[in-house]
mmCIF file of C-alpha atoms in Angstrom:
data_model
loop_
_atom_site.group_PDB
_atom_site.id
_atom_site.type_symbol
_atom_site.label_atom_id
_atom_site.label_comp_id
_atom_site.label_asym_id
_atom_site.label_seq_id
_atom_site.Cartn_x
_atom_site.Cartn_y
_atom_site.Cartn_z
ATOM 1 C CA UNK A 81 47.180 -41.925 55.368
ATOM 2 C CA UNK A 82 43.658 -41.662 56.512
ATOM 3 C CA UNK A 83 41.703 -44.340 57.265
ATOM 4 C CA UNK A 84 38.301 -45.112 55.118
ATOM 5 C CA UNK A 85 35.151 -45.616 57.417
ATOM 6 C CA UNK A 86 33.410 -48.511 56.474
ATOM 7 C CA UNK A 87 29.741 -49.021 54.815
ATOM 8 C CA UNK A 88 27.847 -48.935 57.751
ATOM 9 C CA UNK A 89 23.548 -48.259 57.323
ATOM 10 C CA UNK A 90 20.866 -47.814 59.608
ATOM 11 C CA UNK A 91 19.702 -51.739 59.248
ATOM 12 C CA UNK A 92 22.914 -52.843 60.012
ATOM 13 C CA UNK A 93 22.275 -50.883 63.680
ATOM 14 C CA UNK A 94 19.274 -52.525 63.664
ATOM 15 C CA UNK A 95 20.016 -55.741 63.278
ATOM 16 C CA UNK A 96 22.764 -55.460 66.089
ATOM 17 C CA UNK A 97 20.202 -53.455 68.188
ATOM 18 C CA UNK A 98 18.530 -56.857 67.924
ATOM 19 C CA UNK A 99 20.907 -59.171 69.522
ATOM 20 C CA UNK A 100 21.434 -56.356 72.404
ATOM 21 C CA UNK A 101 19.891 -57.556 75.897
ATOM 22 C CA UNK A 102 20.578 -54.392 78.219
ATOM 23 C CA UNK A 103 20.496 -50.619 77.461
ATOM 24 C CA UNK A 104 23.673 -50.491 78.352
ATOM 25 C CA UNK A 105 24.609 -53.210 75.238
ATOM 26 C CA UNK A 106 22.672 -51.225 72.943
ATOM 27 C CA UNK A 107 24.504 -47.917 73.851
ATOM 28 C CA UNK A 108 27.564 -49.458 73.247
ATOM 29 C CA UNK A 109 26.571 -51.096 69.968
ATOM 30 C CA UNK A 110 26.053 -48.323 68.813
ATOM 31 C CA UNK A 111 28.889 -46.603 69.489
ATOM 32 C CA UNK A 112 31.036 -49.538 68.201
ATOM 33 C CA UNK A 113 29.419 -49.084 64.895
ATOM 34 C CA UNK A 114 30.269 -45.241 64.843
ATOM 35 C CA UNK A 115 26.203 -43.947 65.345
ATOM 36 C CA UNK A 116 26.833 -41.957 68.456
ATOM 37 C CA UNK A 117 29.649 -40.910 70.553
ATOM 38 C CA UNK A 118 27.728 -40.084 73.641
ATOM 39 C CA UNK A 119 25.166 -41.643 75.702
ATOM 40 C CA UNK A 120 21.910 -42.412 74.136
ATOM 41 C CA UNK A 121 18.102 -41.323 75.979
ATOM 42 C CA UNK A 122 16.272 -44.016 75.430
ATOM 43 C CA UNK A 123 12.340 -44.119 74.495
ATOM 44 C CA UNK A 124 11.105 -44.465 77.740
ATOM 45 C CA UNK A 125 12.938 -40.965 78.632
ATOM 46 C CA UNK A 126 14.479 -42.889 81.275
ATOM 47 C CA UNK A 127 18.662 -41.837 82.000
ATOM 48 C CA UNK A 128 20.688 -44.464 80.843
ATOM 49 C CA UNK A 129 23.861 -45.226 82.966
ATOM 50 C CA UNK A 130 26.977 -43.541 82.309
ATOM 51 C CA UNK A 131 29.081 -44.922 79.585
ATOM 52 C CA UNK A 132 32.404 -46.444 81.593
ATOM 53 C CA UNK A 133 35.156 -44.115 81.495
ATOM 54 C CA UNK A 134 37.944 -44.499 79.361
ATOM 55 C CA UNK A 135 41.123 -44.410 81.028
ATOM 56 C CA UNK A 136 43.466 -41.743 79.761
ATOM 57 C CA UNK A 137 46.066 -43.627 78.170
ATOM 58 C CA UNK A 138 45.537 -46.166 75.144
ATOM 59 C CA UNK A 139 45.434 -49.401 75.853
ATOM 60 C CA UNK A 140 48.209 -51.816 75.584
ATOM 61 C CA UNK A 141 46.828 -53.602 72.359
ATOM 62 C CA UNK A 142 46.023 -50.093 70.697
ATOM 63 C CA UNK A 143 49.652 -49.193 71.357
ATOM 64 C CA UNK A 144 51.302 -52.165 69.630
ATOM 65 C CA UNK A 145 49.177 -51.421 66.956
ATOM 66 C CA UNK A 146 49.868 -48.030 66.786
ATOM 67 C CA UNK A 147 53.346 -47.228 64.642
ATOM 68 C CA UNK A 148 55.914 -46.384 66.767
ATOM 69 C CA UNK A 149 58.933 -43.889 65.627
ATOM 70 C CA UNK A 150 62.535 -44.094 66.458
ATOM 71 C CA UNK A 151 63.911 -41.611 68.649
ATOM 72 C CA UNK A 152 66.671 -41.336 66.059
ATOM 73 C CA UNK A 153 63.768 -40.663 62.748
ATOM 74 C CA UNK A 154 62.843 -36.761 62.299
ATOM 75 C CA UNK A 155 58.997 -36.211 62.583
ATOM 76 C CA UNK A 156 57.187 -35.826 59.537
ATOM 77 C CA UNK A 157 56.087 -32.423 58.890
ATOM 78 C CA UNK A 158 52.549 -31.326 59.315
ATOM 79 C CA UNK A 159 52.643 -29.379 55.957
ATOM 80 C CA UNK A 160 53.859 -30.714 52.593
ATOM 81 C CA UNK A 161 56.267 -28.793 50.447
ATOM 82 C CA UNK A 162 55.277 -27.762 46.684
ATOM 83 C CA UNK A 163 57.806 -29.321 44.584
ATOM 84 C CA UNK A 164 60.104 -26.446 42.960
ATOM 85 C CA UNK A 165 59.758 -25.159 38.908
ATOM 86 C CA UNK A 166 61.690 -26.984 36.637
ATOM 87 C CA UNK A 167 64.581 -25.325 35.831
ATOM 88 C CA UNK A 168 64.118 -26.215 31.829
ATOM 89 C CA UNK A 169 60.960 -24.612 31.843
ATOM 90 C CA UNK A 170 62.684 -21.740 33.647
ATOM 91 C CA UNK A 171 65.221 -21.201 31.474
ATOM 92 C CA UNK A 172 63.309 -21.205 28.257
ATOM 93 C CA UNK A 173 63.102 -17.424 26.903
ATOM 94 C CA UNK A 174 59.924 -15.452 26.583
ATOM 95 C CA UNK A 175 58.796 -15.076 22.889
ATOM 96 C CA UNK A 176 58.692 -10.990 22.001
ATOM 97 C CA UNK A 177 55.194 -10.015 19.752
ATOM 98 C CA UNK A 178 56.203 -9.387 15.709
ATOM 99 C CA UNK A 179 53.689 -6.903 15.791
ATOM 100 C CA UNK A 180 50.518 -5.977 17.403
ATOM 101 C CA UNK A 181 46.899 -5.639 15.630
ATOM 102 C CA UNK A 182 44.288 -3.634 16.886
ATOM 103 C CA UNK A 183 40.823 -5.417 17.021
ATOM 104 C CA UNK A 184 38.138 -4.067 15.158
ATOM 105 C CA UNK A 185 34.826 -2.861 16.818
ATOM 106 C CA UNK A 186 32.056 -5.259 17.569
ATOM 107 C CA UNK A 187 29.060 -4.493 14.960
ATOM 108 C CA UNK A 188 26.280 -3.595 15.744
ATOM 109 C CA UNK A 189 23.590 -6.222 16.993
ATOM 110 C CA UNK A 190 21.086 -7.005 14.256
ATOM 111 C CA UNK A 191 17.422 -5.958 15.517
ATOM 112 C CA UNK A 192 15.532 -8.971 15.904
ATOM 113 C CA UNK A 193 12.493 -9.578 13.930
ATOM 114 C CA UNK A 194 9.009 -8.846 15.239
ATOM 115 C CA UNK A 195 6.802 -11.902 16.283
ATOM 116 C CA UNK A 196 4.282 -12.876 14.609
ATOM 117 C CA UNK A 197 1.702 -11.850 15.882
ATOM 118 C CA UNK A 198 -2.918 -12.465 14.823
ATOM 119 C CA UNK A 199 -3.308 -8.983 14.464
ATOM 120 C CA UNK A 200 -4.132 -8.380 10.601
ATOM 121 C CA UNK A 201 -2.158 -5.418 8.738
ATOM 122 C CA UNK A 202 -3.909 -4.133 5.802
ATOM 123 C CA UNK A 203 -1.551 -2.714 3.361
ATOM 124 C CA UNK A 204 -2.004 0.589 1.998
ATOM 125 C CA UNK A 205 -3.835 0.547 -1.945
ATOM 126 C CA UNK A 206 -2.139 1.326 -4.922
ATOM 127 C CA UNK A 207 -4.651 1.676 -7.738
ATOM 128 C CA UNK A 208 -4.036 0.000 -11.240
ATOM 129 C CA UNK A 209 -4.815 3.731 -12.616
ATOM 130 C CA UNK A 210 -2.684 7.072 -12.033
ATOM 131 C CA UNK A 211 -4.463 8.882 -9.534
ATOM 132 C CA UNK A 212 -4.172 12.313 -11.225
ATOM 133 C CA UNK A 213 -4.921 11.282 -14.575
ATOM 134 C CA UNK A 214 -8.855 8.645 -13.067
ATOM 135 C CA UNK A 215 -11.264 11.318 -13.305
ATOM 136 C CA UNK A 216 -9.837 12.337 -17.084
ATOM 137 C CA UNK A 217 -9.941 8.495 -17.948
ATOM 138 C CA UNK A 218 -13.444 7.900 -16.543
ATOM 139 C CA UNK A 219 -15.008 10.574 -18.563
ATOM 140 C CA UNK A 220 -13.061 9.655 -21.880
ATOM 141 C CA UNK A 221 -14.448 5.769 -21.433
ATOM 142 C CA UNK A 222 -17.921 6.977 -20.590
ATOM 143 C CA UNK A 223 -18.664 10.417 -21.675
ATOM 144 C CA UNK A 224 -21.395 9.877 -24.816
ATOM 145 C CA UNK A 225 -21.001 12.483 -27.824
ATOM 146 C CA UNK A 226 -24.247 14.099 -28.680
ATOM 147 C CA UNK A 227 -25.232 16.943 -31.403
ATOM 148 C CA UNK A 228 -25.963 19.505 -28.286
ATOM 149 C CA UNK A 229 -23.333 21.628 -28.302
ATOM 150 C CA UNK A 230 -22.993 25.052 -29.617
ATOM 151 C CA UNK A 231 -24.199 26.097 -33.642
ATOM 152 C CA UNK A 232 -22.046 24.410 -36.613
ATOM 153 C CA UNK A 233 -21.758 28.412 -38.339
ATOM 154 C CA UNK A 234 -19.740 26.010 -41.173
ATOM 155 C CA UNK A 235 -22.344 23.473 -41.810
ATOM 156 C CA UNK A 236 -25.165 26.027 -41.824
ATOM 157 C CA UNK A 237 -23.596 28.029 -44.133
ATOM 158 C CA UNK A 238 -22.878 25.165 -46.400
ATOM 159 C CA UNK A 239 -26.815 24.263 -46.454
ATOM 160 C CA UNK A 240 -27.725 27.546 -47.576
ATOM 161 C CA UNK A 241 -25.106 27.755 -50.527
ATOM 162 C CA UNK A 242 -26.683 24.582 -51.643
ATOM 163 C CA UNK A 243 -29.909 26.452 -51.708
ATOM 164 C CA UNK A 244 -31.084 23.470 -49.161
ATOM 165 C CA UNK A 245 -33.974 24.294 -46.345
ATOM 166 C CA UNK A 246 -32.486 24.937 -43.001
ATOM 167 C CA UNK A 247 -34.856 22.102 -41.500
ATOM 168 C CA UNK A 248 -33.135 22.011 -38.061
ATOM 169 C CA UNK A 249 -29.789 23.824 -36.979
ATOM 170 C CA UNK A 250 -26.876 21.873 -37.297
ATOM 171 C CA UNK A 251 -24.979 21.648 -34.043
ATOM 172 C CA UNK A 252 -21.434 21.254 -32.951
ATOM 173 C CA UNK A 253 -21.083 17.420 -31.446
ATOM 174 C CA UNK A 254 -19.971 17.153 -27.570
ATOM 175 C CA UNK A 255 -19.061 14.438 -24.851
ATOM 176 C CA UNK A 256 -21.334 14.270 -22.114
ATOM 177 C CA UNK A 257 -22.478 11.944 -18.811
ATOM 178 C CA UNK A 258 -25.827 13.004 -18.409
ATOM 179 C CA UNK A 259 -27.429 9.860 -19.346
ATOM 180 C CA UNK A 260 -25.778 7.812 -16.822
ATOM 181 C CA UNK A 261 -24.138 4.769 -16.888
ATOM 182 C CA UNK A 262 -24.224 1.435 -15.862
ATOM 183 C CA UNK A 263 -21.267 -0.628 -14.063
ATOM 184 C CA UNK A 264 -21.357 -4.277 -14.252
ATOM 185 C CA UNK A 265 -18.525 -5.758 -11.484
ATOM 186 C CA UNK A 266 -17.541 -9.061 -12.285
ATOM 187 C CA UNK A 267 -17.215 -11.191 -9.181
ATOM 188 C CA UNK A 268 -16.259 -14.314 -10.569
ATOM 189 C CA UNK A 269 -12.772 -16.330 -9.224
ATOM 190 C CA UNK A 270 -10.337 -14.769 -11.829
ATOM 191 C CA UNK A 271 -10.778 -11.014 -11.102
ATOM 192 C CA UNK A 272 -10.712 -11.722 -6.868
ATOM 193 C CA UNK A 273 -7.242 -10.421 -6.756
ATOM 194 C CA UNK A 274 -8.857 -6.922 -8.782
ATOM 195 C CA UNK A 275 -11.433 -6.437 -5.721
ATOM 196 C CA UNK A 276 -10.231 -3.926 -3.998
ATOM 197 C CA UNK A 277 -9.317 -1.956 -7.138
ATOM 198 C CA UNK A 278 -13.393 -2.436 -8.405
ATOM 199 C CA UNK A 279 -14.230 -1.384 -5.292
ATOM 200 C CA UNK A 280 -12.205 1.953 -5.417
ATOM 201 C CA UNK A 281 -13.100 2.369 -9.573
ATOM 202 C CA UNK A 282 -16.923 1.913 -8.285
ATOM 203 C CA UNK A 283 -16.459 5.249 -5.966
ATOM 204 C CA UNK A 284 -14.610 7.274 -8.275
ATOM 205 C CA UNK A 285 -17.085 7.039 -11.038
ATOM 206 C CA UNK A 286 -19.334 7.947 -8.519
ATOM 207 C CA UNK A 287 -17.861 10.796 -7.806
ATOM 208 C CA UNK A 288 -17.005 11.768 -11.583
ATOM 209 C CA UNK A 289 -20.554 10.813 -12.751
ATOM 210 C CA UNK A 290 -22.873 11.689 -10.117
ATOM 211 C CA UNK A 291 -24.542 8.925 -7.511
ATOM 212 C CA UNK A 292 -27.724 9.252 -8.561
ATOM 213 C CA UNK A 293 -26.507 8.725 -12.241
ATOM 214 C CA UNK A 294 -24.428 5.354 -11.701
ATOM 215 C CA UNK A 295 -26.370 1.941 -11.794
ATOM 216 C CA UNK A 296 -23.840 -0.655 -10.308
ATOM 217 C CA UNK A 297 -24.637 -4.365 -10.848
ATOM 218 C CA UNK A 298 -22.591 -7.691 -9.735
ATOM 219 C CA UNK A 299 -22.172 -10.302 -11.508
ATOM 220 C CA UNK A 300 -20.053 -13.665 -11.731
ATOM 221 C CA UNK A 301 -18.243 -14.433 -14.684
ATOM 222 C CA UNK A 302 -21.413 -13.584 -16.789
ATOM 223 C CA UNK A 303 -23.991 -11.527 -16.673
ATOM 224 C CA UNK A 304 -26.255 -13.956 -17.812
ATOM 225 C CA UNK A 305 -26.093 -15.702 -15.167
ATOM 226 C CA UNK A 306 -27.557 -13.557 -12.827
ATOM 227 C CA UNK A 307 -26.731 -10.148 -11.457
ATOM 228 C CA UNK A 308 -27.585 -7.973 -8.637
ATOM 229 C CA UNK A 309 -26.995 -5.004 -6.540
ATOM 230 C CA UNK A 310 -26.808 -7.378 -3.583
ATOM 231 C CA UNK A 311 -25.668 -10.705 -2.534
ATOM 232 C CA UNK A 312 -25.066 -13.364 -5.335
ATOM 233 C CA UNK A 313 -28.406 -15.675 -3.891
ATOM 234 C CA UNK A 314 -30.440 -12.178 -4.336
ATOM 235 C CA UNK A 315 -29.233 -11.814 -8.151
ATOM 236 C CA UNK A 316 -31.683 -11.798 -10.666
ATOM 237 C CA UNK A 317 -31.724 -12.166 -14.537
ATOM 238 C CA UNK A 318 -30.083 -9.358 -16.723
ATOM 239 C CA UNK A 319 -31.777 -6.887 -18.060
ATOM 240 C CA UNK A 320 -29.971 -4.074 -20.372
ATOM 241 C CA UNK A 321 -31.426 -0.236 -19.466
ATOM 242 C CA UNK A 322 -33.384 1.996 -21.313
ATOM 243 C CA UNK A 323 -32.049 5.555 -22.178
ATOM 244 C CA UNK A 324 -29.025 4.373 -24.204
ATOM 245 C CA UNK A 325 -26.892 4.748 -21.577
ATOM 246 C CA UNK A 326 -23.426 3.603 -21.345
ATOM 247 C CA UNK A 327 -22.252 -0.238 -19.979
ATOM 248 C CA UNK A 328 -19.115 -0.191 -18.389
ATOM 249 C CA UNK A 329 -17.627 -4.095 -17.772
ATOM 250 C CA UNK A 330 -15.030 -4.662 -15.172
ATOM 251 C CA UNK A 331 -14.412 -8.420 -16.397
ATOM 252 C CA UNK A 332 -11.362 -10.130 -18.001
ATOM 253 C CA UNK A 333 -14.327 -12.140 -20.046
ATOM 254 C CA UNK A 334 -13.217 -14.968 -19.031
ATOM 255 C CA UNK A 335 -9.375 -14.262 -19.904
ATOM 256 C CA UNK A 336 -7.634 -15.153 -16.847
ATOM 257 C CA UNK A 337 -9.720 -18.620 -16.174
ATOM 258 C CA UNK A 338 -8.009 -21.700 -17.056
ATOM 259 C CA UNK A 339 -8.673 -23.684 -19.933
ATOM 260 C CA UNK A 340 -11.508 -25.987 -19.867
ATOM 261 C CA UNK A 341 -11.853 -24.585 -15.943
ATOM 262 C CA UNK A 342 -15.711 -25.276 -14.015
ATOM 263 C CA UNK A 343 -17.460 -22.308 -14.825
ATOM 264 C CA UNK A 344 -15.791 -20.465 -17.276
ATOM 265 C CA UNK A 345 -17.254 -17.579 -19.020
ATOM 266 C CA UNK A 346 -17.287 -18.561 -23.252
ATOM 267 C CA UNK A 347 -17.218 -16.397 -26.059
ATOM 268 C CA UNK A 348 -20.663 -17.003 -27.360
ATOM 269 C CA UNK A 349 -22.131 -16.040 -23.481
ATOM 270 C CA UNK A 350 -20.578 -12.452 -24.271
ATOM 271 C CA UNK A 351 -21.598 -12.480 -27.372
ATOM 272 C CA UNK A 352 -25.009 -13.001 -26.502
ATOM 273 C CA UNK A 353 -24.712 -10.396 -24.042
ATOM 274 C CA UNK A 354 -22.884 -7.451 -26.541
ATOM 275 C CA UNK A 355 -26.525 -8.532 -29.002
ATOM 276 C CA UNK A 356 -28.800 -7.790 -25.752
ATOM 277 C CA UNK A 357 -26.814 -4.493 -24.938
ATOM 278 C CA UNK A 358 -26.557 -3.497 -28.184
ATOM 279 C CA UNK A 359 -30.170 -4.240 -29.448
ATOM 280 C CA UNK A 360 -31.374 -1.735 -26.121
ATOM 281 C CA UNK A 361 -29.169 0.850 -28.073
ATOM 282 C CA UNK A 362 -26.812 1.302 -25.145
ATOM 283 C CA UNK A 363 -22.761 1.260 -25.584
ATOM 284 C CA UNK A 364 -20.701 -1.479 -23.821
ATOM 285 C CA UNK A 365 -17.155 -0.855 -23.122
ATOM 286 C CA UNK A 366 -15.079 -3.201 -20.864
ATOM 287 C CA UNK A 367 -12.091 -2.152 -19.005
ATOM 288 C CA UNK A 368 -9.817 -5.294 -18.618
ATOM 289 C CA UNK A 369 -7.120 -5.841 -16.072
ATOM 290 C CA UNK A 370 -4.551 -7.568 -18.790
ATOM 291 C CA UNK A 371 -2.040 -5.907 -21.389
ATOM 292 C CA UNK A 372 -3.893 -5.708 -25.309
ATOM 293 C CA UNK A 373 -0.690 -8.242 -26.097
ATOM 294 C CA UNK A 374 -3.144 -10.783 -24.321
ATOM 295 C CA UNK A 375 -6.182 -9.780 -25.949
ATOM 296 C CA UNK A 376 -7.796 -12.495 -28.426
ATOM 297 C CA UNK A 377 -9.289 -11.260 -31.912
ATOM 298 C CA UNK A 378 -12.776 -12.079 -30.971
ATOM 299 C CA UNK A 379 -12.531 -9.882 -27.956
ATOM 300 C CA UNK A 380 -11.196 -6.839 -29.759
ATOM 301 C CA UNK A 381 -14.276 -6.954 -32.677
ATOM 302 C CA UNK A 382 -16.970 -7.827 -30.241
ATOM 303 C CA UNK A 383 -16.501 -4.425 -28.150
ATOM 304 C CA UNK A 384 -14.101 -1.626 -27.165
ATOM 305 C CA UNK A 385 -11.398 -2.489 -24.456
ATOM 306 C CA UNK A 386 -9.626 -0.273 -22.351
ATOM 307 C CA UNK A 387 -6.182 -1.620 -20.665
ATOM 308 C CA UNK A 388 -6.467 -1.271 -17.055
ATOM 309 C CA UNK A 389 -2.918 -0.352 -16.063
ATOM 310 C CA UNK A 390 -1.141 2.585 -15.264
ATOM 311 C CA UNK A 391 0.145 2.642 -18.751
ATOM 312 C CA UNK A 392 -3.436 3.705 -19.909
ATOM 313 C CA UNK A 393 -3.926 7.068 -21.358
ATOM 314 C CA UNK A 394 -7.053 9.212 -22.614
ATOM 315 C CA UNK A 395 -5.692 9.340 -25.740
ATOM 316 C CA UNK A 396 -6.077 5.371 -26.248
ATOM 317 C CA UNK A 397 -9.447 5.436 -24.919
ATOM 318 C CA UNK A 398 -10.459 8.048 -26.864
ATOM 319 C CA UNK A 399 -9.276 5.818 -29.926
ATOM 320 C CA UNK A 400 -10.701 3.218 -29.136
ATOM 321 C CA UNK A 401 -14.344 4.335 -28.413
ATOM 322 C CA UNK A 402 -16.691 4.339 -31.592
#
């Protein structure tokens, strides 16, 4: 059994250091307490004596305290033996497998999502009308019919059997955009999530109608309230056209607001407005971004609607328009 060294610290050596009066003493304090085993330079670099030579057989005292053995007693063995198996756990038989499953493959990992990242992804636009079918629908909602197209042969000859003066020849009525039209964009905080499609709408009639043809106005929530080409501080009070040209709304009138909501549109401001339109003998249509189920009765006798949705055909625009 080994024996444990005790707690000796450096202040204990200091402390005996302390009581030491030669070199010598302090060399051999400090081997006492287990510091050094050889001699010690001390600061002054000066050679200490040589530590007194121990003779080569332990003393007297350390061999009555040393354990003695009997010349009879074997020596202990430098190594110690591993204690044998137990022969119960030897003897116990081996347990054979019932049967033997195969492991299934390890799925695939799972890809890890992308971090999120500042960058801003604009996602691709899907218009609320067909693509195909826009330029048909533009020119049935603004295309005016006029008594320029070719001779009525039926209606002249019914003139002259009624013995009636031919005073002007009757013509055959046709749709036309040559008189322009004018697009009023409503701004206001119900149609913000229809900007992007107003936006697109604007350039296709554009392209349908003619630039030069196409008046496009802004407007929030009324057009009473002011309405511009620009900015909403440069707006400016409305003012119908001349020419009898065609007013095209892209407003919910107020449909999608709230009720009782700050700065709602009301049925007697559009009313108002369909008088002034109508009194400059132009032709308001609105195109509305909600299903006719939705429509209120004042909305349908104040002016044609048009559903904006792919749903919408030329044949309901065309039955609708006057």
């Amino acid at each position: 059994m080994s024996r444990v060294r005790p707690q000796i610290w450096i202040g204990d050596a200091v402390r005996a250091l302390e009581t030491a009066q030669t070199e010598e003493e302090q060399v051999q304090v400090l081997r006492v307490l287990g510091f050094t085993t050889t001699a010690v330079t001390p600061l002054d670099d000066e050679p200490l004596p040589a530590p007194p030579l121990q003779p080569a057989h332990p003393s007297d005292d350390h061999n009555e305290r040393a354990p003695r053995h009997r010349e009879d007693e074997p020596a202990e063995p430098d190594t110690v033996e591993e204690p044998e198996p137990s022969r119960a756990l030897a003897e116990l038989p081996l347990l054979q497998p019932r049967r033997i499953e195969t492991t299934s493959p390890a799925p695939d990992p799972v890809e890890r999502l992308a971090l999120p990242t500042t960058e801003r992804t604009v996602r691709p636009h899907i218009p609320l009308l067909v693509p195909r079918w826009t330029s048909s629908l533009i020119r049935a909602a603004l295309a005016q019919q006029v008594d320029d197209g070719p001779i009525d042969i039926d209606a002249l000859i019914e003139t002259l059997a009624r013995c009636r003066p031919v005073v002007q020849l009757p013509r055959r009525q046709v749709r036309t955009l040559r008189y322009g039209v004018q697009v009023l964009v409503d701004r206001g905080s119900t149609m913000q999530p229809f900007r992007r499609d107003q936006d697109h709408l604007v350039r296709q009639i554009r392209s349908v109608v003619g630039r030069e043809l196409v008046d496009v106005g802004y407007f929030s929530d009324a057009p009473q309230r002011g309405t511009g080409s620009g900015a909403r501080w440069t707006r400016t009070d409305y003012t119908p056209p001349t020419g009898g040209q065609r007013i095209l709304l892209l407003s919910d009138l107020g449909l999608g607001a709230q009720p009782y909501a700050h700065g709602r549109s009301t049925p007697e401001e559009w009313q108002e407005f369909i008088a002034l339109v109508t009194r400059a003998g132009c032709q308001p249509v609105a195109l509305v971004p909600y299903p006719p189920a939705r429509w209120p009765a004042w909305m349908n006798a104040l002016l044609p609607l048009v559903s904006w949705d792919r749903t919408t055909t030329t044949g309901q625009i065309s039955a609708r328009m006057p």
